[in-house]
């Protein structure tokens, strides 16, 4: 009896200790991230965003169901990240849904989700030697109230990548995707971006995808420089109300009056993003003229403008052995075939990752790019993108001919590479019109400016999305080759940096390593691991049970 009483006392003490541990754990909770890459440690920028969530934010994740191992990994990592977000702020609520399985009319659900921009992904499932295709929706929707939901893409496309690499790349971006969406829901005081018009810039439909991405975080509005001729003071005052100006592929020359307004905007602290084509060259002209066209310099009357700031955009065409592809049609009628072919005028540009703007982004696609020279002055210059070592600039005017595909130039002629294609300028700019006759008088003009930033990119098409059936496609996606490029991520980082929204850039730049199982090893060692995971625990349990039985017989023997 005494032995039994002692056992009950020990059990009661253990029970009290467990309760105390749970109470302390609930009061003083602490989470430990033991991963080498700190995968489960949220960045300070994310925590800062979460701290502003004072009301419930509901996140519906459409990634629910039975998936192949790599997509199961994406599902698990998404769930783990949401747990971390919820642990920091209990206002983050989330659920996982299977929109197709939970509906009586799955086809109608697919159509409705597509209309919302939640495009499905086709995945290949191999099971028991049978290969099937399944449709999943790698998306989440976040909302404070259901009237203004924010889409969150969970699957990030990667050029030439298999499913495992795509998923790994997607997991890298999960924290950014959710933090960015939550920030869009919470933001109240949005910075303002002016889209400059009036000099033949890209039409809105070709900017739709990028501007749509920006619209959730910033106020956007067109500013037409034509009004400078009538009322320059009013135009400058209007422009000064914006934090950033985007000039996307102008094709008509800027007047001195327009340059003076943009100059004073810069000197008064305005930021700007310039995407410039100094050469007239378009694929439409090439196709319309039996595979030949002439590329010639484009006069934008901006040479002195950029020169004063310390750069020169050269009227040349870059040829690069690291190229992307175009698609050409061969044959006629029903025998027509569409074949991807190399195109040296469309460089594939890899980031040097020497700055937060260009860290952890995919290869970019340039089209008929120019080159940039940097000039010595007091402005700090960072080359964000360069051509490959196997590239060279071609002077203009010059003939562009599709024959270069079948008769390429010798590789050894591509020996003038590493040309700057995108440059960040930071500092206090000197007026382009210093010691010059001004086109008109303005109030409170400056000849030495406040600290500002500017990014110049030597390709206007970098920001241009393609169109299918009158609808804009995702920026960076090529509908002809079905390839994805990093144009959007790079430009978003440019805007975030210029507007000093570096927190999102730092989140995007976070690198983690996701280990996947080696399928060949799994197949070869399947039996051994089954024994370890199934048979071994049973053996251990049997041994423990036998020992416990022997112990009880000795303890309670009369």
PDB file of N, CA and C in Angstrom, residues 42-55 57 59 81-82 84-92 175 178-179 182-183 186:
ATOM      1  N   UNK A  42      10.931  35.997 -38.855  1.00  0.00           N
ATOM      2  CA  UNK A  42      10.394  37.086 -39.666  1.00  0.00           C
ATOM      3  C   UNK A  42      11.335  38.279 -39.623  1.00  0.00           C
ATOM      4  N   UNK A  43      11.420  38.983 -40.736  1.00  0.00           N
ATOM      5  CA  UNK A  43      12.268  40.165 -40.804  1.00  0.00           C
ATOM      6  C   UNK A  43      11.651  41.302 -39.994  1.00  0.00           C
ATOM      7  N   UNK A  44      12.490  42.246 -39.628  1.00  0.00           N
ATOM      8  CA  UNK A  44      12.003  43.407 -38.864  1.00  0.00           C
ATOM      9  C   UNK A  44      10.954  44.181 -39.648  1.00  0.00           C
ATOM     10  N   UNK A  45      11.131  44.243 -40.990  1.00  0.00           N
ATOM     11  CA  UNK A  45      10.162  44.971 -41.814  1.00  0.00           C
ATOM     12  C   UNK A  45       8.784  44.319 -41.744  1.00  0.00           C
ATOM     13  N   UNK A  46       8.748  42.983 -41.757  1.00  0.00           N
ATOM     14  CA  UNK A  46       7.466  42.278 -41.652  1.00  0.00           C
ATOM     15  C   UNK A  46       6.828  42.518 -40.292  1.00  0.00           C
ATOM     16  N   UNK A  47       7.625  42.457 -39.235  1.00  0.00           N
ATOM     17  CA  UNK A  47       7.090  42.695 -37.888  1.00  0.00           C
ATOM     18  C   UNK A  47       6.539  44.118 -37.762  1.00  0.00           C
ATOM     19  N   UNK A  48       7.226  45.062 -38.422  1.00  0.00           N
ATOM     20  CA  UNK A  48       6.752  46.447 -38.383  1.00  0.00           C
ATOM     21  C   UNK A  48       5.398  46.583 -39.072  1.00  0.00           C
ATOM     22  N   UNK A  49       5.224  45.872 -40.183  1.00  0.00           N
ATOM     23  CA  UNK A  49       3.941  45.901 -40.889  1.00  0.00           C
ATOM     24  C   UNK A  49       2.851  45.260 -40.037  1.00  0.00           C
ATOM     25  N   UNK A  50       3.170  44.117 -39.424  1.00  0.00           N
ATOM     26  CA  UNK A  50       2.181  43.408 -38.616  1.00  0.00           C
ATOM     27  C   UNK A  50       1.751  44.226 -37.401  1.00  0.00           C
ATOM     28  N   UNK A  51       2.664  45.029 -36.874  1.00  0.00           N
ATOM     29  CA  UNK A  51       2.341  45.827 -35.678  1.00  0.00           C
ATOM     30  C   UNK A  51       1.220  46.820 -35.941  1.00  0.00           C
ATOM     31  N   UNK A  52       0.983  47.141 -37.207  1.00  0.00           N
ATOM     32  CA  UNK A  52      -0.044  48.124 -37.546  1.00  0.00           C
ATOM     33  C   UNK A  52      -1.424  47.496 -37.726  1.00  0.00           C
ATOM     34  N   UNK A  53      -1.485  46.163 -37.670  1.00  0.00           N
ATOM     35  CA  UNK A  53      -2.772  45.471 -37.853  1.00  0.00           C
ATOM     36  C   UNK A  53      -3.534  45.461 -36.537  1.00  0.00           C
ATOM     37  N   UNK A  54      -4.459  46.378 -36.388  1.00  0.00           N
ATOM     38  CA  UNK A  54      -5.226  46.502 -35.147  1.00  0.00           C
ATOM     39  C   UNK A  54      -6.617  45.893 -35.265  1.00  0.00           C
ATOM     40  N   UNK A  55      -6.959  45.392 -36.432  1.00  0.00           N
ATOM     41  CA  UNK A  55      -8.233  44.701 -36.623  1.00  0.00           C
ATOM     42  C   UNK A  55      -7.983  43.418 -37.397  1.00  0.00           C
ATOM     43  N   UNK A  57      -7.395  40.520 -39.878  1.00  0.00           N
ATOM     44  CA  UNK A  57      -7.106  40.347 -41.309  1.00  0.00           C
ATOM     45  C   UNK A  57      -7.286  38.867 -41.625  1.00  0.00           C
ATOM     46  N   UNK A  59      -7.137  35.676 -44.127  1.00  0.00           N
ATOM     47  CA  UNK A  59      -6.395  35.185 -45.295  1.00  0.00           C
ATOM     48  C   UNK A  59      -6.943  33.818 -45.669  1.00  0.00           C
ATOM     49  N   UNK A  81       4.539  29.726 -42.283  1.00  0.00           N
ATOM     50  CA  UNK A  81       4.713  31.180 -42.292  1.00  0.00           C
ATOM     51  C   UNK A  81       3.505  31.879 -41.682  1.00  0.00           C
ATOM     52  N   UNK A  82       2.317  31.408 -42.017  1.00  0.00           N
ATOM     53  CA  UNK A  82       1.111  32.026 -41.470  1.00  0.00           C
ATOM     54  C   UNK A  82       1.030  31.827 -39.953  1.00  0.00           C
ATOM     55  N   UNK A  84       3.660  31.801 -38.055  1.00  0.00           N
ATOM     56  CA  UNK A  84       4.594  32.799 -37.534  1.00  0.00           C
ATOM     57  C   UNK A  84       3.954  34.189 -37.541  1.00  0.00           C
ATOM     58  N   UNK A  85       3.244  34.521 -38.610  1.00  0.00           N
ATOM     59  CA  UNK A  85       2.574  35.824 -38.678  1.00  0.00           C
ATOM     60  C   UNK A  85       1.516  35.943 -37.584  1.00  0.00           C
ATOM     61  N   UNK A  86       0.761  34.858 -37.391  1.00  0.00           N
ATOM     62  CA  UNK A  86      -0.289  34.875 -36.383  1.00  0.00           C
ATOM     63  C   UNK A  86       0.283  34.927 -34.971  1.00  0.00           C
ATOM     64  N   UNK A  87       1.466  34.330 -34.784  1.00  0.00           N
ATOM     65  CA  UNK A  87       2.101  34.365 -33.464  1.00  0.00           C
ATOM     66  C   UNK A  87       2.542  35.775 -33.101  1.00  0.00           C
ATOM     67  N   UNK A  88       2.963  36.550 -34.121  1.00  0.00           N
ATOM     68  CA  UNK A  88       3.380  37.934 -33.880  1.00  0.00           C
ATOM     69  C   UNK A  88       2.168  38.819 -33.633  1.00  0.00           C
ATOM     70  N   UNK A  89       1.085  38.586 -34.403  1.00  0.00           N
ATOM     71  CA  UNK A  89      -0.135  39.386 -34.250  1.00  0.00           C
ATOM     72  C   UNK A  89      -1.343  38.471 -34.397  1.00  0.00           C
ATOM     73  N   UNK A  90      -2.073  38.316 -33.315  1.00  0.00           N
ATOM     74  CA  UNK A  90      -3.209  37.387 -33.302  1.00  0.00           C
ATOM     75  C   UNK A  90      -4.352  37.855 -34.201  1.00  0.00           C
ATOM     76  N   UNK A  91      -4.274  39.059 -34.744  1.00  0.00           N
ATOM     77  CA  UNK A  91      -5.302  39.536 -35.680  1.00  0.00           C
ATOM     78  C   UNK A  91      -5.187  38.877 -37.049  1.00  0.00           C
ATOM     79  N   UNK A  92      -4.099  38.168 -37.289  1.00  0.00           N
ATOM     80  CA  UNK A  92      -3.938  37.460 -38.561  1.00  0.00           C
ATOM     81  C   UNK A  92      -4.657  36.120 -38.453  1.00  0.00           C
ATOM     82  N   UNK A 175       7.286  35.246 -47.684  1.00  0.00           N
ATOM     83  CA  UNK A 175       7.199  36.309 -46.683  1.00  0.00           C
ATOM     84  C   UNK A 175       6.927  37.649 -47.356  1.00  0.00           C
ATOM     85  N   UNK A 178       3.125  37.838 -48.564  1.00  0.00           N
ATOM     86  CA  UNK A 178       2.135  38.095 -47.518  1.00  0.00           C
ATOM     87  C   UNK A 178       2.347  39.456 -46.871  1.00  0.00           C
ATOM     88  N   UNK A 179       3.613  39.832 -46.635  1.00  0.00           N
ATOM     89  CA  UNK A 179       3.878  41.141 -46.017  1.00  0.00           C
ATOM     90  C   UNK A 179       3.408  42.271 -46.923  1.00  0.00           C
ATOM     91  N   UNK A 182      -0.466  42.432 -46.816  1.00  0.00           N
ATOM     92  CA  UNK A 182      -0.950  43.006 -45.564  1.00  0.00           C
ATOM     93  C   UNK A 182      -0.699  44.511 -45.542  1.00  0.00           C
ATOM     94  N   UNK A 183       0.449  44.918 -46.072  1.00  0.00           N
ATOM     95  CA  UNK A 183       0.746  46.348 -46.114  1.00  0.00           C
ATOM     96  C   UNK A 183      -0.263  47.089 -46.989  1.00  0.00           C
ATOM     97  N   UNK A 186      -3.386  47.715 -45.090  1.00  0.00           N
ATOM     98  CA  UNK A 186      -3.291  48.616 -43.944  1.00  0.00           C
ATOM     99  C   UNK A 186      -2.926  50.043 -44.311  1.00  0.00           C
TER     100      UNK A 186
END
